[in-house]
XYZ file of C-alpha atoms in Angstrom:
570
model
C 87.717 100.192 89.458
C 85.241 97.725 90.880
C 82.609 96.344 88.579
C 78.932 96.539 89.347
C 75.933 94.338 88.725
C 73.223 96.970 88.749
C 73.630 98.548 92.156
C 74.988 95.399 93.781
C 78.245 93.525 93.594
C 78.137 89.797 93.158
C 80.290 86.846 92.261
C 78.356 85.852 89.173
C 75.221 87.248 87.517
C 73.545 83.913 88.270
C 74.517 83.900 91.954
C 71.924 83.060 94.542
C 69.430 81.105 92.465
C 65.919 80.405 93.688
C 66.988 78.174 96.522
C 65.149 75.220 94.967
C 68.418 73.494 94.133
C 69.565 73.657 97.745
C 72.671 75.275 99.144
C 75.310 73.671 96.938
C 77.152 76.727 95.617
C 74.940 77.363 92.610
C 75.995 80.548 90.783
C 79.098 81.222 92.892
C 82.623 81.736 91.646
C 85.227 80.915 94.299
C 88.953 81.411 93.875
C 92.166 79.661 94.832
C 95.847 80.165 94.159
C 97.938 77.017 94.010
C 100.385 74.825 92.071
C 98.156 74.101 89.071
C 95.100 72.132 87.953
C 94.831 69.096 85.701
C 91.990 70.614 83.708
C 90.996 67.366 81.945
C 90.246 65.589 85.227
C 86.594 64.509 85.345
C 85.779 66.906 88.192
C 86.757 69.898 86.001
C 86.540 68.841 82.355
C 84.086 70.489 79.969
C 84.012 68.687 76.607
C 82.467 71.710 74.903
C 85.386 73.920 75.948
C 88.560 72.008 76.889
C 91.124 74.168 78.700
C 94.625 73.585 77.354
C 96.173 76.975 78.056
C 95.719 79.985 80.326
C 92.714 82.166 79.599
C 89.259 83.340 80.603
C 86.415 80.887 80.019
C 83.229 82.574 81.282
C 80.919 79.785 80.054
C 83.051 76.836 81.172
C 81.164 74.440 83.444
C 83.789 74.560 86.172
C 86.733 76.929 85.549
C 85.831 80.493 84.525
C 89.475 81.582 84.385
C 92.898 79.948 84.513
C 95.500 82.661 85.130
C 99.293 82.324 85.407
C 101.250 84.267 87.979
C 104.603 85.530 86.719
C 107.053 82.604 86.607
C 104.370 79.880 86.708
C 103.760 77.146 84.128
C 100.368 75.904 82.959
C 99.099 72.648 84.468
C 99.806 70.507 87.520
C 102.573 67.907 87.752
C 104.185 65.321 90.102
C 106.806 67.796 91.348
C 103.937 69.590 93.067
C 102.294 66.279 94.104
C 99.276 67.461 92.113
C 98.573 69.725 95.060
C 96.405 72.247 93.194
C 94.266 69.573 91.542
C 93.495 68.137 94.977
C 92.827 71.500 96.659
C 90.475 72.860 94.003
C 88.394 69.696 93.953
C 87.801 70.107 97.695
C 86.363 73.569 97.033
C 84.176 72.851 94.019
C 85.016 69.566 92.259
C 82.041 67.816 90.630
C 82.352 64.744 88.414
C 78.602 64.716 87.707
C 79.224 67.314 84.982
C 80.762 64.376 83.092
C 78.212 61.782 84.190
C 80.105 60.535 87.234
C 78.639 59.419 90.540
C 81.805 59.477 92.635
C 81.121 60.742 96.196
C 84.334 62.786 96.406
C 82.907 66.082 95.135
C 83.739 69.456 96.637
C 82.032 71.242 99.500
C 80.395 73.801 97.161
C 80.222 71.441 94.211
C 77.894 73.566 92.073
C 80.165 76.599 92.271
C 82.822 77.414 89.688
C 86.483 78.310 90.042
C 88.634 81.307 89.259
C 92.150 79.935 89.462
C 95.596 81.569 89.573
C 98.465 79.135 88.966
C 101.568 79.898 91.060
C 103.589 76.757 90.278
C 106.316 75.956 87.790
C 107.285 72.542 86.414
C 109.982 72.142 89.064
C 107.560 72.350 91.971
C 108.317 75.956 92.946
C 105.667 78.548 93.780
C 106.012 82.112 92.502
C 104.409 84.863 94.611
C 106.257 88.082 93.852
C 103.681 90.543 95.138
C 100.580 89.935 97.258
C 99.074 93.162 95.908
C 99.534 92.148 92.265
C 98.166 88.664 92.964
C 95.119 90.115 94.751
C 94.473 92.445 91.812
C 94.577 89.467 89.456
C 91.911 87.737 91.549
C 89.622 90.502 92.782
C 89.342 92.550 89.590
C 88.273 89.471 87.601
C 89.625 91.007 84.422
C 87.562 90.123 81.319
C 84.666 89.012 83.509
C 81.617 91.189 84.334
C 81.948 90.721 88.097
C 84.482 90.895 90.896
C 85.914 87.756 92.506
C 85.142 88.149 96.185
C 86.451 85.027 97.919
C 89.888 83.404 97.765
C 91.883 80.766 99.611
C 95.596 80.054 99.562
C 96.945 76.688 100.721
C 100.505 77.975 100.947
C 102.582 80.424 102.948
C 106.011 81.518 104.102
C 107.525 79.794 107.149
C 107.621 81.927 110.295
C 109.168 80.726 113.528
C 108.074 83.561 115.829
C 104.677 84.722 114.510
C 105.939 88.101 113.287
C 103.742 90.384 111.181
C 105.695 90.818 107.925
C 105.376 92.638 104.587
C 103.183 89.836 103.141
C 100.657 90.339 105.940
C 100.749 94.125 105.652
C 100.162 93.924 101.886
C 97.155 91.664 102.348
C 95.668 93.832 105.105
C 96.147 96.955 102.991
C 94.430 95.334 100.022
C 91.430 94.130 102.009
C 91.172 97.522 103.743
C 90.789 99.030 100.258
C 88.420 96.246 99.048
C 86.338 95.356 102.092
C 84.208 92.750 100.340
C 87.247 90.586 99.464
C 87.404 87.576 101.819
C 90.693 85.705 102.147
C 91.482 82.383 103.821
C 95.023 81.053 104.325
C 96.452 77.810 105.642
C 97.967 78.013 109.125
C 100.834 75.691 108.162
C 102.041 72.231 109.158
C 104.751 73.102 111.687
C 102.792 71.728 114.701
C 104.347 73.940 117.373
C 103.779 77.188 119.282
C 103.848 80.471 117.322
C 104.447 78.870 113.903
C 101.588 80.328 111.810
C 102.753 80.977 108.255
C 102.559 84.373 106.538
C 100.245 85.761 105.201
C 98.058 83.826 107.640
C 99.329 86.253 110.284
C 97.460 89.097 108.542
C 94.688 90.600 110.652
C 91.956 90.491 108.013
C 92.291 86.866 106.924
C 90.660 83.717 108.235
C 93.590 81.483 109.140
C 92.649 77.818 108.954
C 94.023 75.039 111.146
C 93.361 71.325 110.654
C 91.370 68.785 112.631
C 90.980 65.081 112.069
C 88.348 63.814 109.652
C 85.111 61.864 110.027
C 84.766 60.277 113.456
C 87.892 62.072 114.715
C 86.926 65.530 113.481
C 86.784 66.690 117.110
C 90.556 66.265 117.536
C 93.329 68.522 116.315
C 95.594 67.190 113.556
C 99.039 66.767 115.121
C 100.770 68.658 112.307
C 98.562 71.787 112.462
C 100.547 74.971 113.196
C 99.756 76.745 116.447
C 99.554 80.405 117.384
C 99.339 82.954 118.759
C 100.960 85.684 116.688
C 103.845 87.640 118.162
C 101.483 90.382 119.332
C 99.131 87.852 120.959
C 96.323 87.727 118.393
C 94.201 84.557 118.220
C 95.475 82.397 115.357
C 94.486 80.059 113.809
C 91.050 81.647 113.503
C 89.025 78.485 112.911
C 89.605 74.813 112.086
C 88.387 72.427 109.384
C 89.060 68.739 108.634
C 92.497 68.329 107.064
C 93.557 64.737 107.803
C 93.289 62.057 105.077
C 91.075 64.121 102.796
C 90.014 62.316 99.611
C 90.033 64.571 96.559
C 91.072 64.618 92.897
C 94.576 63.430 91.986
C 96.160 64.749 88.818
C 98.090 61.547 88.049
C 95.229 60.490 85.727
C 91.967 62.012 84.526
C 89.808 60.116 87.019
C 92.007 59.315 90.006
C 91.489 60.342 93.656
C 93.923 60.238 96.560
C 94.303 60.961 100.268
C 96.265 64.007 101.371
C 96.702 65.679 104.752
C 97.593 69.195 105.811
C 96.162 72.605 106.573
C 96.335 72.874 102.768
C 93.408 70.442 102.711
C 91.507 72.144 105.545
C 91.631 75.585 103.922
C 89.709 74.764 100.704
C 87.133 72.919 102.804
C 86.561 76.147 104.743
C 86.490 78.128 101.479
C 83.727 75.905 100.120
C 81.831 75.974 103.425
C 81.821 79.773 103.578
C 80.756 79.755 99.931
C 77.614 77.953 101.085
C 77.009 80.679 103.695
C 77.483 83.261 100.953
C 74.897 81.549 98.755
C 72.496 81.303 101.723
C 72.551 85.103 101.997
C 72.398 85.648 98.234
C 69.386 83.358 97.873
C 67.458 85.361 100.479
C 67.173 82.720 103.212
C 67.951 85.403 105.799
C 66.008 86.393 107.856
C 62.949 84.183 107.286
C 64.729 80.846 106.849
C 63.086 80.315 103.446
C 64.475 81.381 100.073
C 63.080 84.774 99.098
C 64.808 86.651 96.244
C 63.539 89.949 97.661
C 65.671 89.328 100.769
C 68.857 88.662 98.799
C 71.922 90.216 100.473
C 74.163 90.900 97.520
C 76.748 93.047 99.257
C 78.510 90.994 101.901
C 81.561 92.464 103.578
C 84.476 90.189 104.358
C 83.983 91.141 108.014
C 80.409 89.818 107.954
C 81.476 86.476 106.487
C 84.255 86.199 109.055
C 81.745 86.705 111.876
C 79.477 84.010 110.464
C 82.347 81.516 110.150
C 83.610 82.236 113.672
C 80.205 82.203 115.371
C 79.481 78.849 113.689
C 82.548 77.202 115.173
C 82.114 74.189 117.461
C 84.521 74.479 120.408
C 84.791 70.735 121.149
C 88.216 70.138 119.586
C 90.297 67.983 121.883
C 90.595 69.212 125.454
C 91.112 72.851 124.457
C 88.798 75.651 125.584
C 88.171 78.535 123.218
C 89.665 80.900 122.424
C 92.919 78.978 122.180
C 96.166 79.368 120.249
C 95.912 75.743 119.099
C 92.345 75.735 117.704
C 91.282 79.397 117.570
C 87.485 79.520 117.955
C 86.934 75.870 117.009
C 85.815 73.868 113.955
C 83.594 75.506 111.335
C 80.036 74.146 111.373
C 77.825 75.773 108.741
C 74.657 74.078 109.956
C 74.961 75.777 113.342
C 74.889 79.300 111.871
C 72.511 79.245 108.885
C 68.883 79.402 109.998
C 66.158 77.518 108.128
C 62.459 77.798 108.861
C 61.681 75.602 111.869
C 65.164 75.555 113.392
C 65.406 76.259 117.114
C 68.685 78.183 116.740
C 68.160 81.521 114.983
C 70.446 84.121 113.444
C 70.768 87.911 113.613
C 73.329 89.803 111.521
C 74.378 93.385 110.899
C 76.779 94.623 108.225
C 77.436 98.269 109.146
C 79.282 99.811 106.202
C 79.329 103.339 107.692
C 81.108 102.693 110.962
C 82.048 104.604 114.089
C 84.820 106.870 115.311
C 86.686 107.102 118.594
C 84.286 107.662 121.469
C 81.192 106.751 119.468
C 78.994 103.741 120.136
C 76.028 102.003 118.561
C 73.650 99.872 120.635
C 71.152 97.351 119.285
C 68.803 95.080 121.178
C 67.634 91.511 120.842
C 65.544 89.185 122.973
C 66.638 85.787 124.272
C 63.648 83.439 124.226
C 65.177 80.275 125.713
C 68.508 79.089 127.094
C 69.983 77.749 123.889
C 73.656 78.827 124.103
C 74.211 82.388 122.932
C 77.087 83.117 120.544
C 78.123 86.566 119.367
C 80.958 87.737 117.109
C 81.861 91.264 116.020
C 84.574 91.713 113.384
C 86.020 94.557 111.379
C 88.556 95.056 108.596
C 91.526 96.962 109.975
C 94.039 98.968 107.992
C 97.578 97.598 107.633
C 100.207 98.003 110.313
C 103.882 98.476 109.521
C 105.884 95.266 108.974
C 107.331 93.991 112.268
C 104.812 96.065 114.232
C 103.910 94.828 117.703
C 101.042 95.372 118.380
C 99.498 95.404 114.918
C 95.988 96.644 115.782
C 95.347 100.152 114.424
C 91.586 100.687 114.774
C 90.301 99.198 118.026
C 86.595 98.521 118.578
C 85.006 96.997 121.679
C 81.932 94.831 122.143
C 79.808 94.680 125.283
C 76.665 92.633 125.910
C 74.217 93.662 128.617
C 71.919 90.985 130.057
C 68.381 91.710 131.331
C 69.636 92.033 134.931
C 72.446 94.432 133.950
C 75.264 91.850 133.919
C 77.796 92.746 131.234
C 80.037 90.609 129.043
C 82.930 91.908 126.961
C 84.525 90.583 123.804
C 87.184 87.865 124.232
C 87.075 87.989 128.045
C 86.781 84.243 128.688
C 87.277 81.609 131.324
C 86.693 77.912 130.741
C 85.333 78.558 127.255
C 82.651 80.974 128.509
C 82.387 84.762 128.690
C 83.205 86.192 132.127
C 80.380 88.155 133.810
C 81.262 91.795 134.580
C 84.926 91.622 133.523
C 87.290 94.498 134.189
C 89.375 94.210 131.001
C 88.823 94.841 127.287
C 90.452 93.184 124.287
C 92.896 95.560 122.566
C 94.652 93.100 120.256
C 92.217 91.297 117.909
C 89.944 92.381 115.044
C 87.368 89.775 116.059
C 85.671 89.929 119.456
C 83.340 87.174 120.648
C 81.059 86.260 123.529
C 79.694 82.792 124.348
C 77.172 82.217 127.122
C 75.837 78.677 127.573
C 72.882 79.631 129.785
C 71.823 83.138 128.777
C 69.177 84.993 130.754
C 65.785 85.121 129.066
C 64.622 88.616 128.162
C 65.908 91.772 126.414
C 69.652 92.029 125.763
C 71.783 94.855 124.398
C 74.846 94.688 122.174
C 77.037 97.783 122.123
C 79.889 98.312 119.672
C 82.110 101.236 120.610
C 85.120 102.958 119.124
C 87.932 102.590 121.654
C 90.580 104.030 119.329
C 89.836 104.627 115.666
C 92.893 106.186 114.068
C 91.518 106.005 110.522
C 87.769 106.330 110.723
C 84.984 105.856 110.632
C 85.500 102.096 111.091
C 82.834 99.775 109.573
C 82.063 96.525 111.372
C 79.757 93.513 111.278
C 78.228 91.178 113.803
C 76.483 87.808 113.906
C 74.435 86.468 116.827
C 73.012 82.948 117.157
C 70.727 81.404 119.759
C 66.994 81.239 120.429
C 66.695 84.950 119.796
C 64.430 87.531 118.270
C 65.335 90.995 117.028
C 64.392 93.721 119.489
C 62.866 97.061 118.663
C 66.041 98.359 120.212
C 67.176 101.795 121.201
C 66.865 102.744 117.554
C 63.061 102.222 117.599
C 62.988 100.931 114.044
C 64.817 103.917 112.558
C 67.126 103.504 109.606
C 70.791 102.793 110.190
C 73.104 105.265 111.897
C 74.055 107.564 109.044
C 75.994 110.586 107.893
C 75.131 112.746 104.867
C 77.242 115.418 103.166
C 79.955 115.036 105.807
C 77.556 116.346 108.464
C 78.729 114.801 111.739
C 77.822 116.533 115.007
C 79.649 115.787 118.229
C 77.295 114.759 121.013
C 78.529 113.546 124.381
C 77.575 113.052 127.987
C 79.858 115.296 130.005
C 79.713 113.505 133.345
C 78.334 110.514 135.222
C 74.732 111.060 136.159
C 74.105 111.481 139.870
C 70.977 112.705 141.657
C 69.191 112.731 138.302
C 71.307 115.521 136.768
C 72.292 114.959 133.123
C 74.765 117.301 131.415
C 75.189 117.080 127.649
C 77.567 118.905 125.349
C 76.468 119.384 121.723
C 78.671 120.671 118.915
C 77.047 121.151 115.502
C 78.907 122.148 112.331
C 75.800 124.069 111.241
C 72.421 125.015 112.684
C 69.903 122.185 112.698
C 66.842 120.789 114.439
C 67.879 118.478 117.238
C 65.915 115.940 119.261
C 67.340 114.187 122.331
C 65.410 111.321 123.917
C 66.051 108.758 126.660
C 65.338 105.066 126.061
C 65.342 102.146 128.444
C 67.196 98.876 127.787
C 64.308 97.404 125.797
C 64.359 100.383 123.430
C 61.204 102.034 124.815
C 61.270 105.824 124.841
C 61.011 106.936 128.482
C 61.805 110.639 128.339
C 62.584 113.686 126.234
C 65.561 115.920 127.025
C 65.409 118.449 124.201
C 63.624 119.207 120.938
C 64.231 122.328 118.904
C 66.524 124.359 116.669
C 70.174 124.506 117.742
C 72.658 127.029 116.290
C 76.062 125.986 115.019
C 78.848 125.677 117.513
C 78.895 124.325 121.063
C 75.877 124.118 123.328
C 75.569 122.696 126.860
C 72.219 121.209 127.854
C 71.340 120.313 131.446
C 68.434 118.049 132.248
C 67.022 116.729 135.525
C 65.361 113.317 135.415
C 63.296 111.452 137.995
C 63.912 108.095 136.299
C 64.902 105.274 138.650
C 68.560 104.304 138.767
C 69.752 101.931 136.063
C 71.081 101.701 132.514
C 69.528 103.922 129.824
C 70.440 105.224 126.398
C 70.409 108.790 125.132
C 69.637 109.214 121.445
C 70.741 112.416 119.683
C 68.953 112.858 116.352
C 69.057 115.452 113.570
C 67.559 115.140 110.105
C 70.779 113.697 108.710
C 72.432 111.888 111.587
C 71.858 110.129 114.846
C 74.030 108.844 117.640
C 73.404 106.780 120.779
C 75.216 107.064 124.112
C 74.972 104.793 127.118
C 73.638 106.504 130.263
C 73.943 105.285 133.862
C 71.704 106.959 136.443
C 72.935 106.660 140.038
C 71.163 108.002 143.109
């Protein structure tokens, strides 16, 4: 049973803050699983409540819970190279809580940690069940909130990129808990198709490593490469993982350099924590903190889109998407919009979803030729272990430019979306478009259900560029919705030639129906039907004198609406 904070889920009752303290992770609780933590290190220690054994510490300055997985021992030790102490500091370490001024704090240094220890005193990690481990994290037992974000800097070796039981377990858990974001290290095997499990799971952000500082635009030589066996893009994104300075558990105030995708993954965890706080604090959409705009429910799919669309592609000589670097290096500043920034942000977190053959179209306006980036992502149900392909529910994304040019998700050449491609992606659960010189004017984004076996399928998208939200084909109406299981079937029967439009309507019960035609900017340009329709099937024929081009037909009842793309040819 998920816990609630009023009508909204959150990480911590204090999450979001006023924004006056900046975006530093204030109020967040982020989670890791690792070898252990030296809890008396200055970046974690709370003199008012020292942690000397496993337990829940809701008022602790840094660690709200220290849990032991079955077989693990409390604390970090040399046999694990103090791995967990180092990793957790990168997420949220902060020595200022003990008066320090060391610069080696974590990415989200004002956040707190919910930690599950997997390590024993001999340096072994104990992960008996992904499902049980996820329950331990997500349910946040003995705390009044769920734990919604977790990273694991570990994994099982995999020499061929096969989807295994660990990946299926993780996908099944996230399918059931769609606000639970997971990040996993890609691994340090440095060769083709060597991503570790459960980083091969569909619904996780798999993190590769770049260099650090002045060489952050180069891949770390050790970073494991994809793709998966079924051709999915892994790693998903990159983060610095070479010579990262963080807490060392050898003493209570020591720091050391470590390298690996283990170091990149907590950096990404902390960075996405900052995006999470940005939304919680109500910076979206105005760019200024406004508690009334707080987005307290954030699906894992939405956060994945924001991380991916932020990614800088300039890693080495690779062109995205690429099995070495995924979509590039995470860059939070390029996705969060603050008042006055030239690059703006549009997001949608559709928690209702679409079925096979259905589509939803929104509009936005490109104001200038700042590069346009778009990502659509969804949480897919688990596939069977060893499945190839692993995709179950397949959605498609298509962008339509002002002149009618179309771009489809993941259809790329030279790091850019291909105009008017012939193919669709049918492998990945993230589909992206990048256009360096977008046309100025009204654009459309259409998300369609290619094959939704278990539906409806929710999804999310993020768009960045010099953009403004359009009135859209929805003309300001509320989101596409379904009430009391009332879902009519509305479809265009044929291609439209010589102005003839044939529509087939099937209603589960009698209802008032309105059918309108909209142009690409969202303006209503015609009415096809308005009136009471009996239950059952009805065929409507309409003759239009509209000029040839792309339009949208909107079917609307009191409880539901649906939008279909219409092409008029003469």
